[in-house]
Coordinates of N, CA and C in Angstrom, one line a residue:
M360 N -23.5 58.6 -4.7 CA -23.3 56.9 -3.5 C -24.5 56.0 -4.7
T361 N -23.7 55.1 -3.5 CA -23.9 53.6 -4.3 C -24.7 53.0 -3.3
I362 N -26.2 52.7 -3.8 CA -26.7 51.4 -3.1 C -26.0 50.0 -3.5
T363 N -26.3 49.0 -2.5 CA -26.9 47.7 -2.5 C -27.4 46.9 -2.0
Y364 N -28.0 45.9 -2.4 CA -29.3 45.1 -2.0 C -28.8 44.1 -1.6
E365 N -29.4 43.4 -0.5 CA -28.4 42.0 -0.6 C -30.1 40.6 0.3
W366 N -30.3 39.9 -0.8 CA -31.3 39.1 -0.4 C -30.8 38.0 0.8
R367 N -32.2 38.4 2.0 CA -31.4 37.4 3.1 C -29.8 38.2 3.8
G368 N -29.9 39.2 3.5 CA -28.2 40.5 4.1 C -28.5 39.6 5.8
E369 N -27.5 40.1 6.0 CA -27.0 40.0 8.5 C -27.3 41.9 8.0
F370 N -28.2 41.6 9.4 CA -27.9 42.8 10.0 C -28.1 43.3 11.1
E371 N -28.5 44.6 12.2 CA -28.2 43.9 13.9 C -29.7 44.7 14.0
N372 N -30.1 44.0 15.0 CA -31.9 44.4 15.5 C -32.1 45.8 15.5
T373 N -30.9 46.6 15.9 CA -31.0 48.1 16.3 C -31.3 48.5 15.2
A374 N -30.1 48.6 14.5 CA -30.0 49.2 12.5 C -31.5 48.9 11.9
V375 N -32.6 48.4 12.1 CA -33.8 47.3 11.0 C -35.7 48.5 12.5
N376 N -34.8 48.5 13.4 CA -35.2 48.7 14.7 C -35.5 50.4 14.9
A377 N -34.3 50.9 14.6 CA -34.2 52.6 13.8 C -35.0 52.6 13.4
L378 N -35.5 51.8 11.6 CA -35.3 53.0 10.6 C -36.9 52.2 10.6
H379 N -37.4 51.2 12.0 CA -38.8 51.2 10.9 C -39.4 52.2 12.5
A380 N -38.3 53.0 13.7 CA -39.3 54.4 14.5 C -39.0 55.3 13.3
E381 N -38.3 55.8 12.7 CA -38.2 56.3 12.0 C -39.5 56.7 10.3
G382 N -39.8 55.3 10.2 CA -39.9 55.4 8.9 C -41.5 55.3 9.5
F383 N -41.9 54.8 10.2 CA -43.9 54.3 11.2 C -43.7 55.1 11.5
N384 N -43.1 56.3 12.4 CA -42.9 57.3 13.2 C -44.0 55.9 14.9
D385 N -43.2 55.4 14.7 CA -43.4 54.6 16.0 C -42.6 54.9 17.0
R386 N -42.7 54.1 18.1 CA -41.6 54.7 19.7 C -41.0 53.7 19.4
A387 N -39.4 54.2 19.7 CA -38.7 52.7 19.3 C -38.7 51.7 20.6
L388 N -38.6 50.4 19.5 CA -39.7 49.7 20.7 C -37.8 49.1 20.8
Y389 N -37.6 47.5 20.7 CA -36.8 46.3 21.1 C -37.4 45.2 20.4
I390 N -37.3 45.8 19.1 CA -38.0 43.8 18.4 C -37.1 42.9 17.6
D391 N -36.4 41.9 18.2 CA -36.0 40.9 17.9 C -36.4 40.7 16.3
W392 N -35.9 41.4 16.1 CA -36.3 40.7 13.8 C -35.5 39.6 13.4
L393 N -34.7 39.3 13.3 CA -33.2 38.1 13.8 C -34.4 37.3 13.2
E394 N -34.8 36.9 15.3 CA -35.8 35.6 15.2 C -36.9 36.2 14.6
R395 N -37.8 36.8 14.3 CA -38.3 37.2 13.8 C -38.7 36.8 12.5
V396 N -37.7 37.3 11.6 CA -37.5 37.2 10.6 C -37.0 35.1 9.6
R397 N -36.1 35.3 11.2 CA -35.7 33.8 10.3 C -36.4 32.8 10.5
R398 N -38.5 33.2 11.9 CA -39.0 32.1 11.8 C -39.9 31.7 11.1
H399 N -40.1 33.1 10.3 CA -41.4 33.3 9.1 C -41.5 33.7 8.2
S400 N -40.5 34.3 7.4 CA -40.0 34.6 6.6 C -40.2 33.7 5.6
L401 N -40.1 34.4 4.5 CA -39.4 33.5 3.3 C -37.7 34.2 2.5
G402 N -37.6 35.3 3.1 CA -36.6 36.4 2.8 C -37.2 38.0 3.5
W403 N -36.0 38.5 3.2 CA -35.5 40.0 3.9 C -34.2 40.3 3.1
V404 N -34.5 41.8 2.6 CA -33.5 42.8 1.6 C -33.1 43.2 2.4
C405 N -31.5 43.9 2.8 CA -31.6 44.6 3.2 C -30.7 45.7 1.9
A406 N -31.3 47.0 2.3 CA -30.3 48.0 1.1 C -29.2 48.9 2.0
R407 N -28.0 49.4 1.7 CA -27.0 49.6 1.9 C -26.3 50.3 1.5
S408 N -25.8 51.6 1.9 CA -25.3 52.9 1.2 C -24.3 52.7 2.3
D409 N -22.1 52.4 1.9 CA -20.8 52.5 2.3 C -21.7 52.1 3.6
G410 N -22.0 50.9 3.7 CA -22.6 49.4 4.7 C -23.5 50.0 6.0
E411 N -23.7 51.2 5.6 CA -24.8 51.8 7.4 C -26.3 50.8 6.0
L412 N -27.8 50.2 7.1 CA -28.3 49.5 6.9 C -29.5 50.8 6.2
V413 N -29.7 51.5 5.8 CA -30.0 53.0 4.8 C -31.8 51.9 4.3
G414 N -32.4 50.4 3.6 CA -33.7 51.0 3.9 C -33.7 48.5 3.8
F415 N -34.6 47.9 4.0 CA -35.4 46.7 5.0 C -36.5 46.5 4.2
V416 N -36.5 45.6 4.1 CA -38.1 44.8 3.7 C -38.7 43.6 4.0
N417 N -39.5 42.8 4.5 CA -39.5 42.0 5.4 C -39.8 40.7 3.8
I418 N -40.3 39.8 4.1 CA -40.6 39.3 2.8 C -41.6 37.8 3.3
A419 N -42.7 37.9 4.1 CA -43.6 36.3 4.8 C -44.2 36.4 3.6
W420 N -44.1 34.5 3.5 CA -45.0 33.7 2.8 C -45.6 32.4 3.5
D421 N -46.6 31.8 2.6 CA -47.5 30.7 3.3 C -46.9 29.3 2.9
G422 N -45.4 29.7 3.2 CA -44.8 28.4 2.8 C -45.5 27.7 1.5
G423 N -45.5 27.8 0.7 CA -45.6 27.6 -1.0 C -45.6 28.7 -1.8
V424 N -46.5 29.3 -2.2 CA -46.4 29.6 -3.4 C -46.3 31.6 -3.5
H425 N -47.7 31.3 -2.0 CA -47.9 32.9 -1.6 C -46.7 33.9 -1.0
A426 N -46.2 34.8 -1.1 CA -45.6 35.6 -0.9 C -45.6 37.0 -0.4
F427 N -45.7 37.5 0.9 CA -46.4 39.4 1.2 C -45.3 40.4 1.5
I428 N -45.4 41.1 0.6 CA -45.0 42.5 1.0 C -45.2 43.0 2.9
L429 N -43.7 43.3 3.1 CA -44.3 44.0 4.8 C -43.5 44.3 5.0
D430 N -42.9 45.8 5.5 CA -42.9 46.0 6.0 C -41.9 47.4 5.9
T431 N -42.2 47.9 4.0 CA -40.8 48.5 3.2 C -40.3 49.4 3.9
V432 N -39.1 49.4 4.4 CA -39.0 51.5 5.1 C -37.4 52.0 4.2
V433 N -37.3 52.9 4.2 CA -35.5 53.5 3.7 C -35.9 54.6 5.1
K434 N -34.6 55.4 4.8 CA -34.4 56.0 5.6 C -35.4 57.0 5.8
G435 N -35.2 58.3 6.5 CA -35.4 59.7 6.2 C -35.2 60.2 4.7
D436 N -34.1 60.6 5.3 CA -33.6 62.1 4.2 C -32.7 61.1 2.4
L437 N -33.3 59.8 2.9 CA -32.8 58.7 1.5 C -34.3 58.4 0.5
R438 N -35.1 59.1 1.1 CA -36.6 58.9 0.2 C -37.2 59.3 -0.8
R439 N -37.5 58.5 -2.0 CA -37.5 59.0 -3.3 C -36.7 59.5 -3.8
S440 N -36.3 58.0 -3.9 CA -34.6 58.6 -4.4 C -34.4 57.5 -5.2
G441 N -34.9 56.6 -5.2 CA -35.1 54.6 -5.8 C -34.9 53.3 -5.0
I442 N -34.4 54.2 -3.4 CA -34.0 52.7 -2.6 C -35.5 51.6 -2.4
G443 N -36.5 51.9 -2.1 CA -37.5 51.8 -2.2 C -38.1 50.7 -3.4
V444 N -38.3 50.8 -4.5 CA -38.3 50.5 -5.8 C -37.1 50.2 -5.9
G445 N -35.6 49.2 -5.9 CA -34.9 48.5 -5.7 C -35.6 47.7 -4.5
L446 N -35.6 47.7 -3.4 CA -35.8 46.5 -1.9 C -37.2 45.6 -3.1
V447 N -38.2 46.5 -3.3 CA -39.5 45.5 -3.8 C -39.0 44.7 -5.0
A448 N -38.2 45.1 -5.8 CA -37.4 44.6 -7.2 C -36.3 43.5 -6.5
A449 N -36.0 44.0 -5.5 CA -35.0 42.7 -4.8 C -36.5 41.3 -4.2
A450 N -36.9 42.1 -3.8 CA -37.5 41.3 -2.8 C -38.3 40.6 -4.5
V451 N -38.9 40.8 -5.4 CA -39.5 40.3 -6.4 C -39.0 38.9 -7.0
R452 N -37.2 39.3 -7.7 CA -36.6 37.8 -7.3 C -36.6 37.9 -6.5
G453 N -36.5 38.4 -5.0 CA -35.9 36.6 -4.4 C -37.7 35.5 -4.2
A454 N -38.1 36.6 -3.9 CA -39.8 35.2 -4.3 C -40.2 34.4 -5.6
R455 N -39.3 34.9 -6.8 CA -39.5 34.1 -8.3 C -38.6 33.0 -8.1
A456 N -37.8 33.1 -7.3 CA -36.7 32.2 -7.6 C -37.1 31.5 -6.2
A457 N -37.4 31.6 -5.3 CA -38.0 30.4 -4.9 C -39.5 29.9 -5.0
R458 N -39.8 30.1 -6.1 CA -40.8 29.2 -6.9 C -42.5 30.3 -6.9
C459 N -42.2 31.0 -5.9 CA -43.5 31.5 -5.4 C -44.5 32.3 -7.2
E460 N -45.1 31.8 -7.3 CA -46.0 32.3 -7.7 C -47.7 33.9 -7.7
W461 N -46.8 34.2 -6.2 CA -47.2 35.5 -6.2 C -46.9 35.8 -5.2
L462 N -47.0 37.7 -5.6 CA -46.6 38.7 -4.0 C -47.8 39.6 -3.9
H463 N -48.2 39.6 -2.9 CA -49.3 40.0 -2.1 C -48.1 41.8 -2.1
V464 N -49.3 42.2 -1.5 CA -49.0 43.6 -0.8 C -50.3 44.6 -0.7
D465 N -50.0 44.9 1.0 CA -50.9 45.7 1.4 C -50.6 47.1 1.3
F466 N -51.3 48.5 1.8 CA -50.6 49.6 1.5 C -51.8 50.4 1.8
E467 N -51.3 51.5 2.8 CA -51.7 52.8 2.7 C -52.5 53.8 1.3
D468 N -53.7 53.7 1.5 CA -53.6 55.1 0.4 C -52.8 56.0 -0.8
D469 N -51.7 56.8 -0.1 CA -50.7 57.2 -0.7 C -49.3 56.1 -1.0
L470 N -49.7 55.8 -0.8 CA -48.7 55.0 -1.3 C -48.8 53.8 -2.6
R471 N -50.7 54.4 -2.7 CA -50.6 53.9 -4.2 C -49.9 53.6 -5.2
A472 N -49.3 55.1 -6.3 CA -48.0 55.3 -6.9 C -46.5 54.6 -6.8
F473 N -47.2 54.5 -5.8 CA -45.4 53.2 -5.8 C -45.8 52.5 -5.6
Y474 N -46.6 51.9 -4.8 CA -46.8 50.0 -5.6 C -47.9 49.6 -6.6
F475 N -48.0 50.7 -7.1 CA -48.9 50.8 -8.9 C -47.6 51.5 -10.1
D476 N -47.5 52.0 -9.7 CA -46.5 52.6 -10.9 C -46.2 52.3 -11.3
A477 N -44.8 52.3 -9.8 CA -42.9 52.5 -9.4 C -42.8 51.0 -9.7
C478 N -43.3 50.4 -9.0 CA -42.7 48.6 -8.1 C -44.2 48.3 -9.5
G479 N -44.9 47.8 -10.0 CA -45.5 47.7 -11.1 C -46.4 46.5 -10.2
F480 N -47.1 47.1 -9.1 CA -48.2 45.4 -8.5 C -49.0 45.9 -9.2
K481 N -50.2 45.2 -9.3 CA -51.6 45.2 -10.1 C -52.4 45.4 -9.2
P482 N -53.9 46.0 -9.2 CA -54.5 46.3 -8.7 C -55.5 45.0 -8.1
T483 N -56.0 44.9 -7.0 CA -57.1 43.2 -7.3 C -58.2 43.6 -6.4
K484 N -58.4 42.6 -5.9 CA -60.2 42.4 -5.0 C -59.3 41.8 -4.0
A485 N -59.6 42.7 -2.5 CA -59.0 41.7 -1.4 C -60.2 42.9 -0.8
G486 N -60.1 41.0 0.6 CA -60.9 41.7 2.0 C -59.9 42.0 3.0
L487 N -60.7 42.2 3.8 CA -59.3 43.0 5.6 C -60.8 43.0 6.0
I488 N -60.1 42.3 7.6 CA -61.3 41.9 8.8 C -60.5 42.6 9.2
A489 N -60.5 44.8 10.3 CA -59.8 45.0 11.4 C -59.7 44.2 12.9
L490 N -58.2 44.4 12.8 CA -58.8 42.9 14.9 C -58.7 43.9 15.2

């Protein structure tokens, strides 16, 4: 299986919504991802296998030097195959090319090994307020 990664790649909202519904155990909602990423994001990465969208990550930013990984998701039957690492690596390249100095990510504890070990993020102190 060959996976391709495309920075700011074209996608259908239904495909990203389906990935999110499966990946985050959400009920199937319609979100206009195209409008959302075009309005708020530095970029996004699409992972494809034979033309099918099998992974997606959104990279938001502050308009300056800070970018943020959001909602990394891979099709269920392809998880743990390296696609997520490829998505994040493409996001790093895209943020670096945009001259960002920092790429942040928040995640739940079960994803520590993925982000720290596989993707190369370093632990840092941060604060959070649940809203």
